[in-house]
Structures are given as structure tokens and as C-alpha cells.
Amino acid sequence: MPEPTAIVLAAGEGTRMASSLPKVLHRIGGQPLIAHVLTTVRGAGIGPVAVVVGPKREDVAEAVRESAPKARIFVQKERRGTAHAVLAARDALTGGDLLVMFGDTPLVRPQTVTALLDALKDSAIVVLGFRPADPTGYGRLVMESGQLQAIREERDASPAEKKIDLCNAGLMAFSGQHARSLIERIKNNNTKKEFYLTDAIALARAENLSVAVREASEEEVMGINDKSQLAEAEAALQKRLRAAAMQSGANLVAPDTVFLSADTKLAKDVIVEPYVVFGPGVTVQQGATIRSFSHLEGAHVGAGASIGPYARLRPGTKLGEKVRIGNFVETKAAEFGKGAKANHLAYVGDSTVGKDANIGAGTITCNYDGFNKTKTIIGDGAFIGSNSSLVAPVKIDKGAYIASGSIITENVPADALGVARAKQQNKKGWAKNYRALKSKGKPKK
Ligand code: UD1
Ligand code: CA
């Protein structure tokens, strides 16, 4: 028997999103909806995957390739219903069992998928059902003496059928033996004149094939059709991610205020203070503290480091052990060696900072001239005095000092002092004379 195949449908227009971005490219947990679905498929151990996209949707295809490079992409030229969409991927039906998933249903757990496929041992079709608080809009599962007889879409349901609270979650498994012949026979005699995949149930029952239902929670199978549902799914995902982070040993002081991405990695005993945002691609090693109001993205934080409050770590930031990044410090494509510090008000971009180096308040690496970005290299133990501008490309060698307020345009050798500012002069009595001049003729207070 060929192995099971998954077909993910993502050709819908998503009109209800009222957006110029296709529905499945909207993000939760920092990743497009479609990527979450593909992660679930992978997690369930399904190898061959096909994704059905709409015409001229190179953007969706690109997101698919990024998250599942081996997925086959099929184009549904006209949007004529979910069964029509499955048949757009006809070439992917190899005779093995078939799992159909929707690209707009991102929170399904891999074990739910596995359970559906396992249940195909005794049934030709297995449908995933759920009981939503408000069933409006969902297909209803019409049961008779414990057997699923049909799925009725909202538009075509009778008032009695509309009262059914068990609904179609959208996930369906078909046994390899019956998948193709059932789906090919689906007709479009319904209000919308679409080919509904859900009609496969009635066809199977007419042949006395058995159809089973498995149930999932609403939270797991919620489909996203508009932006309110997108926000609800985000909230549900955040809950899951926070719970998982705490389970693996991170301390989230006020979990509801921490925003995580699906790929955020927090090691044991990482402390996250209230109100922190983790964009995609962040790893934090053991015992580091991320203080309030910090924003991290594409950054690696070493063990025991301390970040924030109010720090911004941008992509390409790599911080070694015990690095300290304080308030109002922004880093981008910057590598900090063990124990290096930038405690206040600095921008460090396209730079390497050696171990135990100290970046003073107000230091700016001037890495961009409007055309190119160039590097700043700061050696181990160097000390950059406050309010200095380091104009790249430039190298401050090991142990060098930069005098406060300097604008450094040339390399500074190891252990030297780099000074680049006007010399101070003090004019004796100047202030006193000035005041006297200004107050001449004015009445004394
Ligand atoms: C669908 C189900 C409904 C179920 C609900 C669960 C059908 C007919 N209806 O309704 O029973 O309760 O999901 O959320 O299956 N798509 C295509 N091409 C098409 C049409 C749809 O690729 O021609 C894709 C969409 O991109 C989407 C999925 O199929 O990912 C479902 O389509 P959608 O229009 O959202 O169906 P619902 O009305 O939500
Ligand atoms: Ca939907």
C-alpha cells in the first residue's frame, strides 16, 4: 500500500478577511497560517504533501516551499468548491490513504491527524467533528442511529438541521481504496453550485460504506475566515506556546503579557518579565533574564545574559554568555562576546564586540552611508566612552579607550586612546561678565 498523502486546500479567496494578503499568509505566532498546517502534517509523520493554491498565487507557493520544500504545489484555476480543489491535486492521489486539511485551520494537533488516519482501519471516511459555541456557518453532521449520514452546509440546511450542534471541522481522512472514486462523483447541486467535499459522506453511505466521526475541541479546529477569528486563533496559540515554555522551565512572570513566536526557544530558568515580545527566530539560553518592554527578533541570547528593560534586539544579534544590554539599546547584526555590555541608549549594528568590552551611553555605530553597510569591530576589553560615533568601516582594537564624545573615523590600535573632539577651553569670568552685561538697566528683583 502506498503511504498516506495529505492535501492542503489553500485556494480560497478569503474575501471575509477584507485584505489584499491571501488568507493563508496571515500570521499567528509569527508564521503564516499555511506554515502551521504544514508543521502539523509533518508532525503527524505524513511524507507526501500537496498544497492547492489559487491562480497567480506565487506568494502562497513561496510560503509553502519555505516551510515544506518537498510539498507539491497544484493550482486550482477556478474556485469551484472543496471537492474541486482536491481534484486539482488529482496527481497526488496515489492510492494511499488521503488526509484533507484546510490551510485556514492552523491549530490542529499532529496527534489528532494520526487518530483520524488510524480510524480508517474500520471506515472508508473519517470526519473530524466539533461542537462550536456558535455553529453558524459550519457544515452540520447529520447523524442517524449513531452513523454519520451526510454533512449539510449552512446554506443548504433545513431549520431542523441548523439546530444540530455537531459540526464539520474540515479535516477528513479517506481510505485509499475509496478516496478517488468517491470524490470524482461529487456533484454541484447546491445553492452555491460548488463541488462540496462534504458530499462524499452521503455518497459513501449510499454504498453502505462506513463513515466515522472523531471529535476535537473548538479551540483546536477553529477555522479562520475573518480578522476577529485570526485574533482568537492568535490568543489560543499564545496560550499554548506560553504553557509549553513554562513546562520546559522558563519563568514567565506574567504569561498573559508575553508574546511568543511559534519557533521561540527559551531554555530552563530563563526569566521573562512582563510585556516582552518575541518575534520569529529567537533563542534564549539558560538563566538569561529578559526584562520588561523588550522586543526581540532573529536574536540569540547567551546563558545568564540580561536584556532590557526597553531593549530592542533585531535580526542577526548574537549575544554571548552574561552579556548585558540595557534600556534603549538597539542591536542589529551584532555579535557580542562573553560579558560585553551596552547598558544604556546605544545603537550597535553590523558590528562585533569583543568580550568584556563596554559600550558607553549614547554610542552609535554609523554603519550606513545611504548606499552600503560596513562593519565596526570592537576588540576584547575595549571601552567606548559615552556619546561616541564610530563611523564604519572602523576597528577599535583590544583594550583601546575611546574618549567620550569622539567621532571615530580611523582605526584605533590596541590599548591606545582614541580622541576625536574639539579641545576644551575655559574662559575665566566669562559667565559673570555676560550676566552683568545682560542685566544692565534692568531693575533688581
Ligand atoms: C468548510 C466546510 C464546512 C466546515 C468548515 C470548517 C465544505 C464544503 N465546507 O466551510 O463543512 O464546517 O469548512 O471550517 O467543505 N478552498 C479551496 N478551493 C475552493 C474552495 C475552498 O481551496 O474552491 C479551500 C479554502 O482555501 C479553505 C478551505 O478550502 O482553506 C475551506 O473553504 P472555506 O470557503 O473556508 O469553507 P467554509 O465555508 O469555511
Ligand atoms: Ca473556512
Coordinates of N, CA and C and ligand atoms in Angstrom, one line a residue, residues 8-14 16 23-24 52-54 76 78-86 101-105 130 135 137-141 151-155 167-172 192 194-199 221-225, ligand 1:
V8 N -3.6 19.8 1.2 CA -3.9 21.0 2.0 C -4.6 22.0 1.0
L9 N -5.8 22.4 1.3 CA -6.5 23.3 0.4 C -6.3 24.8 0.9
A10 N -5.8 25.5 -0.1 CA -5.5 26.9 0.2 C -5.7 27.8 -1.0
A11 N -6.8 27.5 -1.8 CA -7.0 28.3 -3.0 C -8.2 29.2 -2.8
G12 N -8.8 29.2 -1.6 CA -9.9 30.1 -1.3 C -9.5 31.5 -1.4
E13 N -10.5 32.4 -1.7 CA -10.1 33.8 -1.8 C -10.0 34.5 -0.5
G14 N -10.7 34.0 0.5 CA -10.6 34.6 1.8 C -11.2 36.0 1.8
R16 N -13.6 37.2 3.3 CA -14.1 37.7 4.6 C -12.9 38.4 5.4
K23 N -5.5 34.8 2.5 CA -5.8 34.4 3.8 C -4.7 33.6 4.5
V24 N -4.2 32.6 3.8 CA -3.3 31.7 4.4 C -1.9 32.3 4.7
V52 N -2.9 23.0 -2.6 CA -3.7 23.5 -3.7 C -3.8 25.0 -3.5
V53 N -3.3 25.8 -4.5 CA -3.3 27.2 -4.3 C -4.1 27.8 -5.5
G54 N -4.5 29.1 -5.3 CA -5.2 29.8 -6.4 C -4.3 30.2 -7.5
Q76 N -5.5 25.5 -8.5 CA -6.9 25.3 -8.8 C -7.3 26.6 -9.6
E78 N -10.1 27.6 -11.2 CA -11.3 28.3 -10.8 C -11.7 27.8 -9.4
R79 N -12.3 28.7 -8.7 CA -12.6 28.3 -7.3 C -14.0 27.7 -7.3
R80 N -14.1 26.4 -7.4 CA -15.4 25.8 -7.6 C -15.8 24.8 -6.5
G81 N -15.2 25.0 -5.3 CA -15.5 24.2 -4.2 C -14.4 23.3 -3.7
T82 N -14.6 22.7 -2.5 CA -13.5 22.0 -1.8 C -13.2 20.7 -2.5
A83 N -14.3 20.0 -3.1 CA -14.0 18.7 -3.8 C -13.3 19.0 -5.1
H84 N -13.7 20.1 -5.8 CA -13.0 20.5 -7.0 C -11.5 20.8 -6.7
A85 N -11.3 21.5 -5.5 CA -9.9 21.8 -5.1 C -9.1 20.5 -4.9
V86 N -9.7 19.5 -4.3 CA -8.9 18.3 -4.1 C -8.6 17.7 -5.4
M101 N -6.8 18.6 4.6 CA -6.8 19.7 5.6 C -7.0 21.0 4.9
F102 N -7.5 22.0 5.7 CA -7.7 23.3 5.2 C -6.5 24.2 5.6
G103 N -6.1 25.0 4.7 CA -5.0 26.0 5.0 C -5.4 27.0 6.0
D104 N -6.7 27.1 6.3 CA -7.1 28.2 7.2 C -7.5 27.6 8.6
T105 N -7.0 26.4 8.9 CA -7.3 25.8 10.2 C -6.0 25.4 10.9
F130 N -16.7 18.8 15.7 CA -16.6 19.6 17.0 C -17.9 20.3 17.3
P135 N -22.6 27.5 16.0 CA -22.4 26.7 14.8 C -22.6 27.4 13.5
G137 N -22.5 28.9 10.1 CA -21.5 28.9 9.0 C -20.8 27.6 8.8
Y138 N -20.9 26.7 9.8 CA -20.3 25.4 9.6 C -21.2 24.4 9.0
G139 N -20.6 23.4 8.4 CA -21.4 22.3 7.9 C -21.8 21.4 9.1
R140 N -23.1 21.0 9.1 CA -23.6 20.2 10.2 C -23.5 18.7 9.9
L141 N -23.2 17.9 11.0 CA -23.1 16.5 10.8 C -24.5 15.9 11.1
I151 N -23.2 15.5 5.5 CA -22.8 16.8 6.0 C -23.6 17.9 5.2
R152 N -24.3 18.7 6.0 CA -25.1 19.7 5.3 C -24.5 21.1 5.5
E153 N -24.2 21.8 4.4 CA -23.6 23.1 4.6 C -24.7 24.1 5.1
E154 N -24.3 25.1 5.8 CA -25.3 26.0 6.4 C -26.3 26.5 5.4
R155 N -25.9 26.9 4.2 CA -26.8 27.5 3.2 C -27.9 26.5 2.8
C167 N -20.5 19.9 14.3 CA -20.2 20.5 13.1 C -18.9 19.8 12.4
N168 N -18.8 20.1 11.2 CA -17.6 19.6 10.4 C -16.4 20.6 10.7
A169 N -15.3 20.0 11.2 CA -14.1 20.8 11.4 C -13.3 21.1 10.1
G170 N -13.6 20.2 9.1 CA -12.9 20.4 7.8 C -11.9 19.4 7.6
L171 N -11.4 18.7 8.6 CA -10.4 17.6 8.4 C -11.1 16.3 8.0
M172 N -10.7 15.7 7.0 CA -11.3 14.4 6.6 C -10.2 13.4 6.2
K192 N -24.8 27.1 -3.8 CA -23.7 27.8 -4.4 C -23.1 27.3 -5.7
E194 N -21.3 24.7 -6.0 CA -19.9 24.3 -5.8 C -19.8 22.8 -5.6
F195 N -18.7 22.3 -5.8 CA -18.4 20.9 -5.6 C -18.0 20.7 -4.1
Y196 N -18.8 20.3 -3.2 CA -18.5 20.2 -1.8 C -17.9 18.8 -1.5
L197 N -16.7 18.9 -0.9 CA -16.1 17.7 -0.4 C -17.0 16.9 0.6
T198 N -17.7 17.7 1.3 CA -18.6 17.1 2.4 C -19.6 16.2 1.8
D199 N -19.9 16.3 0.5 CA -20.9 15.4 -0.1 C -20.4 14.0 -0.3
V221 N -9.8 23.3 16.4 CA -10.2 23.2 14.9 C -10.8 24.5 14.4
M222 N -10.7 25.6 15.2 CA -11.3 26.8 14.7 C -10.7 27.2 13.3
G223 N -11.6 27.5 12.4 CA -11.2 27.9 11.0 C -11.2 29.4 11.0
I224 N -10.3 30.0 10.3 CA -10.1 31.4 10.3 C -10.7 32.0 9.0
N225 N -11.8 32.7 9.1 CA -12.4 33.4 7.9 C -12.3 34.9 8.0
Ligands
UD1_1 C1 -15.8 24.4 5.2 C2 -16.7 23.1 5.1 C3 -17.6 23.1 6.3 C4 -16.8 23.2 7.5 C5 -15.9 24.4 7.6 C6 -14.9 24.3 8.7 C7 -17.0 22.4 2.8 C8 -17.9 22.5 1.6 N1 -17.4 23.1 3.8 O1 -16.7 25.5 5.0 O2 -18.4 21.9 6.2 O3 -17.7 23.2 8.6 O4 -15.1 24.4 6.4 O5 -14.1 25.4 8.9 O6 -16.0 21.7 2.7 N2 -10.9 26.0 -0.8 C9 -10.2 25.9 -2.0 N3 -10.9 25.9 -3.2 C10 -12.2 26.1 -3.3 C11 -12.9 26.3 -2.1 C12 -12.3 26.2 -0.9 O7 -9.0 25.7 -2.0 O8 -12.7 26.1 -4.4 C13 -10.2 26.0 0.5 C14 -10.2 27.3 1.2 O9 -9.0 28.0 0.9 C15 -10.2 26.8 2.6 C16 -10.9 25.5 2.6 O10 -10.9 25.1 1.3 O11 -8.9 26.6 3.1 C17 -12.4 25.7 3.1 O12 -13.0 26.7 2.3 P1 -14.0 27.7 3.0 O13 -14.5 28.6 1.9 O14 -13.3 28.4 4.1 O15 -15.1 26.8 3.6 P2 -16.1 27.1 4.7 O16 -17.3 27.8 4.2 O17 -15.4 27.6 5.9

